mmCIF file of C-alpha atoms and ligand atoms in Angstrom:
data_model
loop_
_atom_site.group_PDB
_atom_site.id
_atom_site.type_symbol
_atom_site.label_atom_id
_atom_site.label_comp_id
_atom_site.label_asym_id
_atom_site.label_seq_id
_atom_site.Cartn_x
_atom_site.Cartn_y
_atom_site.Cartn_z
ATOM 1 C CA UNK A 1 -0.034 -0.475 0.051
ATOM 2 C CA UNK A 2 1.017 3.288 -1.067
ATOM 3 C CA UNK A 3 -0.114 6.286 1.407
ATOM 4 C CA UNK A 4 0.169 10.192 -0.082
ATOM 5 C CA UNK A 5 0.019 12.793 2.401
ATOM 6 C CA UNK A 6 -0.278 16.210 1.131
ATOM 7 C CA UNK A 7 0.202 19.199 4.004
ATOM 8 C CA UNK A 8 1.560 22.446 4.585
ATOM 9 C CA UNK A 9 2.893 21.212 8.069
ATOM 10 C CA UNK A 10 4.896 17.686 6.777
ATOM 11 C CA UNK A 11 7.033 18.293 9.876
ATOM 12 C CA UNK A 12 4.541 17.317 12.514
ATOM 13 C CA UNK A 13 4.057 13.554 10.478
ATOM 14 C CA UNK A 14 7.737 12.845 11.358
ATOM 15 C CA UNK A 15 7.332 11.993 14.858
ATOM 16 C CA UNK A 16 4.483 9.931 14.509
ATOM 17 C CA UNK A 17 5.265 7.795 11.519
ATOM 18 C CA UNK A 18 8.916 7.116 12.565
ATOM 19 C CA UNK A 19 8.422 5.446 15.823
ATOM 20 C CA UNK A 20 6.230 1.875 16.908
ATOM 21 C CA UNK A 21 3.794 0.159 14.486
ATOM 22 C CA UNK A 22 4.073 2.269 11.392
ATOM 23 C CA UNK A 23 8.254 2.564 11.175
ATOM 24 C CA UNK A 24 8.151 -1.327 11.528
ATOM 25 C CA UNK A 25 5.273 -1.084 8.703
ATOM 26 C CA UNK A 26 7.540 0.922 6.444
ATOM 27 C CA UNK A 27 11.015 -0.956 7.372
ATOM 28 C CA UNK A 28 8.710 -3.913 6.320
ATOM 29 C CA UNK A 29 7.669 -2.854 3.185
ATOM 30 C CA UNK A 30 4.177 -3.501 3.787
ATOM 31 C CA UNK A 31 3.303 0.560 3.357
ATOM 32 C CA UNK A 32 5.306 3.719 1.736
ATOM 33 C CA UNK A 33 4.508 6.794 3.032
ATOM 34 C CA UNK A 34 5.263 10.199 1.058
ATOM 35 C CA UNK A 35 4.580 13.514 2.284
ATOM 36 C CA UNK A 36 4.303 16.534 0.095
ATOM 37 C CA UNK A 37 4.463 19.890 1.068
ATOM 38 C CA UNK A 38 1.908 21.989 -0.527
ATOM 39 C CA UNK A 39 3.468 24.865 -1.087
ATOM 40 C CA UNK A 40 5.860 23.396 -3.360
ATOM 41 C CA UNK A 41 2.979 23.248 -5.927
ATOM 42 C CA UNK A 42 2.205 26.533 -5.815
ATOM 43 C CA UNK A 43 2.852 29.178 -8.514
ATOM 44 C CA UNK A 44 2.641 32.001 -5.982
ATOM 45 C CA UNK A 45 5.679 33.835 -5.498
ATOM 46 C CA UNK A 46 5.670 33.825 -2.112
ATOM 47 C CA UNK A 47 4.541 30.410 -1.677
ATOM 48 C CA UNK A 48 1.030 31.073 -0.325
ATOM 49 C CA UNK A 49 -1.597 28.529 -0.223
ATOM 50 C CA UNK A 50 -4.595 30.715 1.226
ATOM 51 C CA UNK A 51 -6.775 33.372 0.261
ATOM 52 C CA UNK A 52 -9.463 35.734 1.562
ATOM 53 C CA UNK A 53 -12.770 34.122 1.215
ATOM 54 C CA UNK A 54 -15.634 35.441 -2.004
ATOM 55 C CA UNK A 55 -18.252 36.836 -0.004
ATOM 56 C CA UNK A 56 -16.399 38.341 2.836
ATOM 57 C CA UNK A 57 -16.887 36.184 6.357
ATOM 58 C CA UNK A 58 -13.894 35.523 8.371
ATOM 59 C CA UNK A 59 -10.772 33.375 7.896
ATOM 60 C CA UNK A 60 -8.605 32.063 4.765
ATOM 61 C CA UNK A 61 -9.635 29.078 2.573
ATOM 62 C CA UNK A 62 -6.996 27.244 0.910
ATOM 63 C CA UNK A 63 -6.856 27.768 -2.986
ATOM 64 C CA UNK A 64 -7.700 25.220 -5.488
ATOM 65 C CA UNK A 65 -4.781 25.713 -7.601
ATOM 66 C CA UNK A 66 -1.998 24.056 -5.240
ATOM 67 C CA UNK A 67 -4.368 21.120 -4.091
ATOM 68 C CA UNK A 68 -5.200 20.010 -7.736
ATOM 69 C CA UNK A 69 -1.141 20.532 -8.916
ATOM 70 C CA UNK A 70 -0.154 18.172 -6.450
ATOM 71 C CA UNK A 71 -2.902 15.591 -6.703
ATOM 72 C CA UNK A 72 -2.173 15.704 -10.583
ATOM 73 C CA UNK A 73 1.545 15.014 -10.060
ATOM 74 C CA UNK A 74 1.684 12.412 -7.638
ATOM 75 C CA UNK A 75 -1.225 10.421 -10.000
ATOM 76 C CA UNK A 76 1.287 10.561 -12.976
ATOM 77 C CA UNK A 77 4.586 9.952 -10.985
ATOM 78 C CA UNK A 78 3.018 6.640 -9.144
ATOM 79 C CA UNK A 79 1.037 5.617 -12.027
ATOM 80 C CA UNK A 80 -1.393 3.251 -9.927
ATOM 81 C CA UNK A 81 -4.393 3.020 -10.709
ATOM 82 C CA UNK A 82 -6.817 1.594 -7.703
ATOM 83 C CA UNK A 83 -6.468 4.966 -5.958
ATOM 84 C CA UNK A 84 -8.724 7.050 -3.366
ATOM 85 C CA UNK A 85 -8.244 10.593 -3.075
ATOM 86 C CA UNK A 86 -9.444 11.659 0.627
ATOM 87 C CA UNK A 87 -10.036 14.768 2.122
ATOM 88 C CA UNK A 88 -9.822 14.652 5.808
ATOM 89 C CA UNK A 89 -12.554 17.426 7.357
ATOM 90 C CA UNK A 90 -15.053 17.253 9.792
ATOM 91 C CA UNK A 91 -17.773 17.264 7.627
ATOM 92 C CA UNK A 92 -17.383 13.663 6.368
ATOM 93 C CA UNK A 93 -18.228 10.842 7.199
ATOM 94 C CA UNK A 94 -17.088 9.146 10.435
ATOM 95 C CA UNK A 95 -13.861 6.909 10.713
ATOM 96 C CA UNK A 96 -14.386 3.707 12.180
ATOM 97 C CA UNK A 97 -13.416 0.070 11.677
ATOM 98 C CA UNK A 98 -15.565 -0.538 9.020
ATOM 99 C CA UNK A 99 -14.344 2.452 6.868
ATOM 100 C CA UNK A 100 -10.564 1.581 7.850
ATOM 101 C CA UNK A 101 -10.844 -1.836 6.992
ATOM 102 C CA UNK A 102 -12.718 -0.643 3.653
ATOM 103 C CA UNK A 103 -10.029 1.838 3.117
ATOM 104 C CA UNK A 104 -6.692 -0.415 3.853
ATOM 105 C CA UNK A 105 -7.405 -2.339 0.484
ATOM 106 C CA UNK A 106 -6.233 0.142 -1.786
ATOM 107 C CA UNK A 107 -3.522 -0.034 -3.189
ATOM 108 C CA UNK A 108 -3.099 4.010 -2.935
ATOM 109 C CA UNK A 109 -4.633 6.798 -0.982
ATOM 110 C CA UNK A 110 -4.031 10.519 -1.093
ATOM 111 C CA UNK A 111 -4.609 12.191 1.782
ATOM 112 C CA UNK A 112 -5.475 16.049 1.449
ATOM 113 C CA UNK A 113 -4.758 18.133 4.964
ATOM 114 C CA UNK A 114 -6.787 21.034 5.094
ATOM 115 C CA UNK A 115 -6.019 24.193 7.607
ATOM 116 C CA UNK A 116 -7.442 27.643 8.108
ATOM 117 C CA UNK A 117 -11.410 27.943 7.230
ATOM 118 C CA UNK A 118 -10.847 24.698 4.845
ATOM 119 C CA UNK A 119 -10.663 24.340 1.328
ATOM 120 C CA UNK A 120 -12.383 26.272 -1.775
ATOM 121 C CA UNK A 121 -14.827 23.864 -2.569
ATOM 122 C CA UNK A 122 -13.642 22.983 -6.427
ATOM 123 C CA UNK A 123 -11.371 20.994 -3.795
ATOM 124 C CA UNK A 124 -13.938 18.774 -2.980
ATOM 125 C CA UNK A 125 -16.532 18.584 -6.012
ATOM 126 C CA UNK A 126 -14.028 17.452 -8.521
ATOM 127 C CA UNK A 127 -10.697 15.880 -7.062
ATOM 128 C CA UNK A 128 -12.264 14.197 -3.795
ATOM 129 C CA UNK A 129 -13.717 10.709 -3.862
ATOM 130 C CA UNK A 130 -14.333 10.370 -0.121
ATOM 131 C CA UNK A 131 -14.653 12.952 2.999
ATOM 132 C CA UNK A 132 -13.002 11.259 6.166
ATOM 133 C CA UNK A 133 -13.804 13.082 9.512
ATOM 134 C CA UNK A 134 -12.435 11.716 13.014
ATOM 135 C CA UNK A 135 -15.336 12.828 14.935
ATOM 136 C CA UNK A 136 -17.581 15.633 15.800
ATOM 137 C CA UNK A 137 -15.106 18.510 16.838
ATOM 138 C CA UNK A 138 -13.391 20.725 15.093
ATOM 139 C CA UNK A 139 -9.321 20.893 14.512
ATOM 140 C CA UNK A 140 -6.849 23.116 13.610
ATOM 141 C CA UNK A 141 -5.599 21.034 10.472
ATOM 142 C CA UNK A 142 -6.161 17.838 8.892
ATOM 143 C CA UNK A 143 -2.748 16.484 10.027
ATOM 144 C CA UNK A 144 -3.836 15.379 13.307
ATOM 145 C CA UNK A 145 -7.022 13.027 11.547
ATOM 146 C CA UNK A 146 -4.560 12.039 8.673
ATOM 147 C CA UNK A 147 -2.013 10.733 11.177
ATOM 148 C CA UNK A 148 -5.360 8.800 12.951
ATOM 149 C CA UNK A 149 -5.893 7.809 9.997
ATOM 150 C CA UNK A 150 -3.240 6.199 8.846
ATOM 151 C CA UNK A 151 -2.237 4.390 12.120
ATOM 152 C CA UNK A 152 -5.635 3.233 11.787
ATOM 153 C CA UNK A 153 -5.256 1.470 8.235
ATOM 154 C CA UNK A 154 -1.951 0.434 8.121
ATOM 155 C CA UNK A 155 -2.232 -2.450 11.617
ATOM 156 C CA UNK A 156 -5.193 -3.816 9.257
ATOM 157 C CA UNK A 157 -2.386 -4.426 6.288
ATOM 158 C CA UNK A 158 -1.580 -8.333 6.430
ATOM 159 C CA UNK A 159 1.732 -8.698 8.191
ATOM 160 C CA UNK A 160 1.851 -5.613 9.872
ATOM 161 C CA UNK A 161 1.117 -6.793 13.416
ATOM 162 C CA UNK A 162 3.168 -9.636 14.355
ATOM 163 C CA UNK A 163 0.133 -11.890 15.987
ATOM 164 C CA UNK A 164 -2.585 -11.797 13.304
ATOM 165 C CA UNK A 165 -5.114 -12.939 16.478
ATOM 166 C CA UNK A 166 -4.618 -9.431 17.429
ATOM 167 C CA UNK A 167 -7.364 -8.482 14.837
ATOM 168 C CA UNK A 168 -9.841 -10.919 15.471
ATOM 169 C CA UNK A 169 -10.018 -10.173 19.046
ATOM 170 C CA UNK A 170 -10.257 -6.685 19.314
ATOM 171 C CA UNK A 171 -12.876 -4.026 19.889
ATOM 172 C CA UNK A 172 -15.267 -3.904 17.420
ATOM 173 C CA UNK A 173 -14.637 -7.240 15.946
ATOM 174 C CA UNK A 174 -18.214 -8.879 15.847
ATOM 175 C CA UNK A 175 -19.669 -6.053 17.102
ATOM 176 C CA UNK A 176 -18.341 -6.477 20.596
ATOM 177 C CA UNK A 177 -15.797 -4.519 22.949
ATOM 178 C CA UNK A 178 -12.916 -6.287 23.933
ATOM 179 C CA UNK A 179 -12.972 -8.510 27.527
ATOM 180 C CA UNK A 180 -10.735 -7.081 30.088
ATOM 181 C CA UNK A 181 -6.759 -7.472 29.876
ATOM 182 C CA UNK A 182 -4.651 -8.780 32.978
ATOM 183 C CA UNK A 183 -1.016 -9.570 33.410
ATOM 184 C CA UNK A 184 1.671 -9.951 36.149
ATOM 185 C CA UNK A 185 1.275 -10.432 39.155
ATOM 186 C CA UNK A 186 -1.774 -12.278 39.608
ATOM 187 C CA UNK A 187 -2.302 -10.365 43.200
ATOM 188 C CA UNK A 188 -1.645 -6.220 43.194
ATOM 189 C CA UNK A 189 -2.169 -4.639 46.333
ATOM 190 C CA UNK A 190 -4.842 -7.272 47.062
ATOM 191 C CA UNK A 191 -6.751 -6.854 43.135
ATOM 192 C CA UNK A 192 -6.850 -10.494 41.916
ATOM 193 C CA UNK A 193 -7.092 -11.812 38.435
ATOM 194 C CA UNK A 194 -10.372 -13.528 38.035
ATOM 195 C CA UNK A 195 -9.413 -17.288 39.164
ATOM 196 C CA UNK A 196 -10.108 -18.499 35.724
ATOM 197 C CA UNK A 197 -7.621 -16.454 33.555
ATOM 198 C CA UNK A 198 -4.585 -18.821 35.861
ATOM 199 C CA UNK A 199 -7.132 -22.149 35.656
ATOM 200 C CA UNK A 200 -5.006 -22.786 32.117
ATOM 201 C CA UNK A 201 -8.574 -24.159 31.234
ATOM 202 C CA UNK A 202 -8.467 -22.498 27.179
ATOM 203 C CA UNK A 203 -11.589 -23.300 26.860
ATOM 204 C CA UNK A 204 -13.649 -21.904 29.906
ATOM 205 C CA UNK A 205 -11.686 -18.956 29.723
ATOM 206 C CA UNK A 206 -12.498 -18.526 26.303
ATOM 207 C CA UNK A 207 -16.051 -18.469 27.258
ATOM 208 C CA UNK A 208 -15.498 -16.625 30.057
ATOM 209 C CA UNK A 209 -13.728 -13.359 28.024
ATOM 210 C CA UNK A 210 -16.607 -13.827 25.431
ATOM 211 C CA UNK A 211 -19.527 -13.398 27.848
ATOM 212 C CA UNK A 212 -17.221 -10.585 29.456
ATOM 213 C CA UNK A 213 -16.626 -9.001 26.279
ATOM 214 C CA UNK A 214 -20.757 -9.377 26.097
ATOM 215 C CA UNK A 215 -21.505 -7.425 29.347
ATOM 216 C CA UNK A 216 -18.900 -4.581 28.607
ATOM 217 C CA UNK A 217 -20.696 -4.041 25.197
ATOM 218 C CA UNK A 218 -24.087 -4.232 26.892
ATOM 219 C CA UNK A 219 -23.203 -1.691 29.386
ATOM 220 C CA UNK A 220 -20.937 0.628 27.504
ATOM 221 C CA UNK A 221 -21.794 0.459 23.936
ATOM 222 C CA UNK A 222 -25.370 -1.040 23.715
ATOM 223 C CA UNK A 223 -25.614 0.155 20.166
ATOM 224 C CA UNK A 224 -22.998 -2.481 18.655
ATOM 225 C CA UNK A 225 -24.235 -5.615 19.959
ATOM 226 C CA UNK A 226 -26.104 -7.776 17.399
ATOM 227 C CA UNK A 227 -29.837 -8.714 18.523
ATOM 228 C CA UNK A 228 -28.537 -12.032 19.696
ATOM 229 C CA UNK A 229 -26.617 -10.765 22.348
ATOM 230 C CA UNK A 230 -29.594 -8.231 23.423
HETATM 231 N N1 SAM B 301 -14.400 25.555 9.073
HETATM 232 C C1 SAM B 301 -14.047 24.224 8.971
HETATM 233 C C2 SAM B 301 -16.063 23.654 9.447
HETATM 234 O O1 SAM B 301 -16.518 24.614 10.200
HETATM 235 O O2 SAM B 301 -16.471 22.428 8.792
HETATM 236 C C3 SAM B 301 -13.695 23.607 9.799
HETATM 237 C C4 SAM B 301 -12.236 24.063 9.215
HETATM 238 S S1 SAM B 301 -10.838 22.837 10.221
HETATM 239 C C5 SAM B 301 -10.456 24.931 11.467
HETATM 240 C C6 SAM B 301 -9.459 23.200 9.414
HETATM 241 C C7 SAM B 301 -9.208 21.549 8.824
HETATM 242 O O3 SAM B 301 -8.791 21.145 9.863
HETATM 243 C C8 SAM B 301 -10.197 20.946 7.995
HETATM 244 O O4 SAM B 301 -10.199 21.374 6.548
HETATM 245 C C9 SAM B 301 -9.794 19.476 8.150
HETATM 246 O O5 SAM B 301 -8.672 19.067 7.258
HETATM 247 C C10 SAM B 301 -9.335 19.327 9.187
HETATM 248 N N2 SAM B 301 -10.356 19.220 10.163
HETATM 249 C C11 SAM B 301 -10.653 19.745 11.401
HETATM 250 N N3 SAM B 301 -11.053 18.969 12.159
HETATM 251 C C12 SAM B 301 -11.625 17.995 11.541
HETATM 252 C C13 SAM B 301 -11.927 16.692 11.639
HETATM 253 N N4 SAM B 301 -12.748 16.335 12.721
HETATM 254 N N5 SAM B 301 -11.979 15.245 11.260
HETATM 255 C C14 SAM B 301 -11.069 15.574 9.881
HETATM 256 N N6 SAM B 301 -10.406 16.889 10.206
HETATM 257 C C15 SAM B 301 -10.708 17.556 10.263
#
């Protein structure tokens, strides 16, 4: 998979893309992530990529020219057919595990990070295939949302996580939240680990975990539960 990110703050990404799981996925060649400074794609001699909104009002708007130039340049240099252009936007479809799974199957994603009041709407009309929001709140820019999206996708690429079972049992799989985890010591300040987990009986442990997951989901996220667990 290849992910191309267009931003006016490429340096914001370095610490996140250069650590932990994303760093390993890149090193293993599972994902190629490229950053593009939007200012490299403007013909404005002051490298300006924003302007005042037509019709007045507060704030600045990202101009279409550099964003179109950047996407067209990425597309012509990568020549990947199955690609998707995503605009990070609080007005987009809310990111969830299902969307992350769907998007992780693309060969190429081109992410556009907005800033200021947002982007000129012609970018959305003509260039963007999908708008993704990471939640119902407004952030300063699309950089943090792009990082959230990248993290959620990359861990789903086959071979990225060491143990593929960790994906099968995690929250949102099978419409359930994950069961509680415990590790050593078995008794911490008088709080004991449930005895069943120390029993060595894997069938019973599995049944206990399933019951716990259903109980937890019913209490915290009843909206997720499918009919048979209600
Ligand atoms: N004026 C816009 C509005 O009211 O919908 C908000 C613009 S916001 C200050 C600037 C940029 O941050 C957006 O263009 C988008 O790229 C990004 N952004 C902010 N909140 C976001 C969210 N919840 N999800 C995804 N992107 C977001």
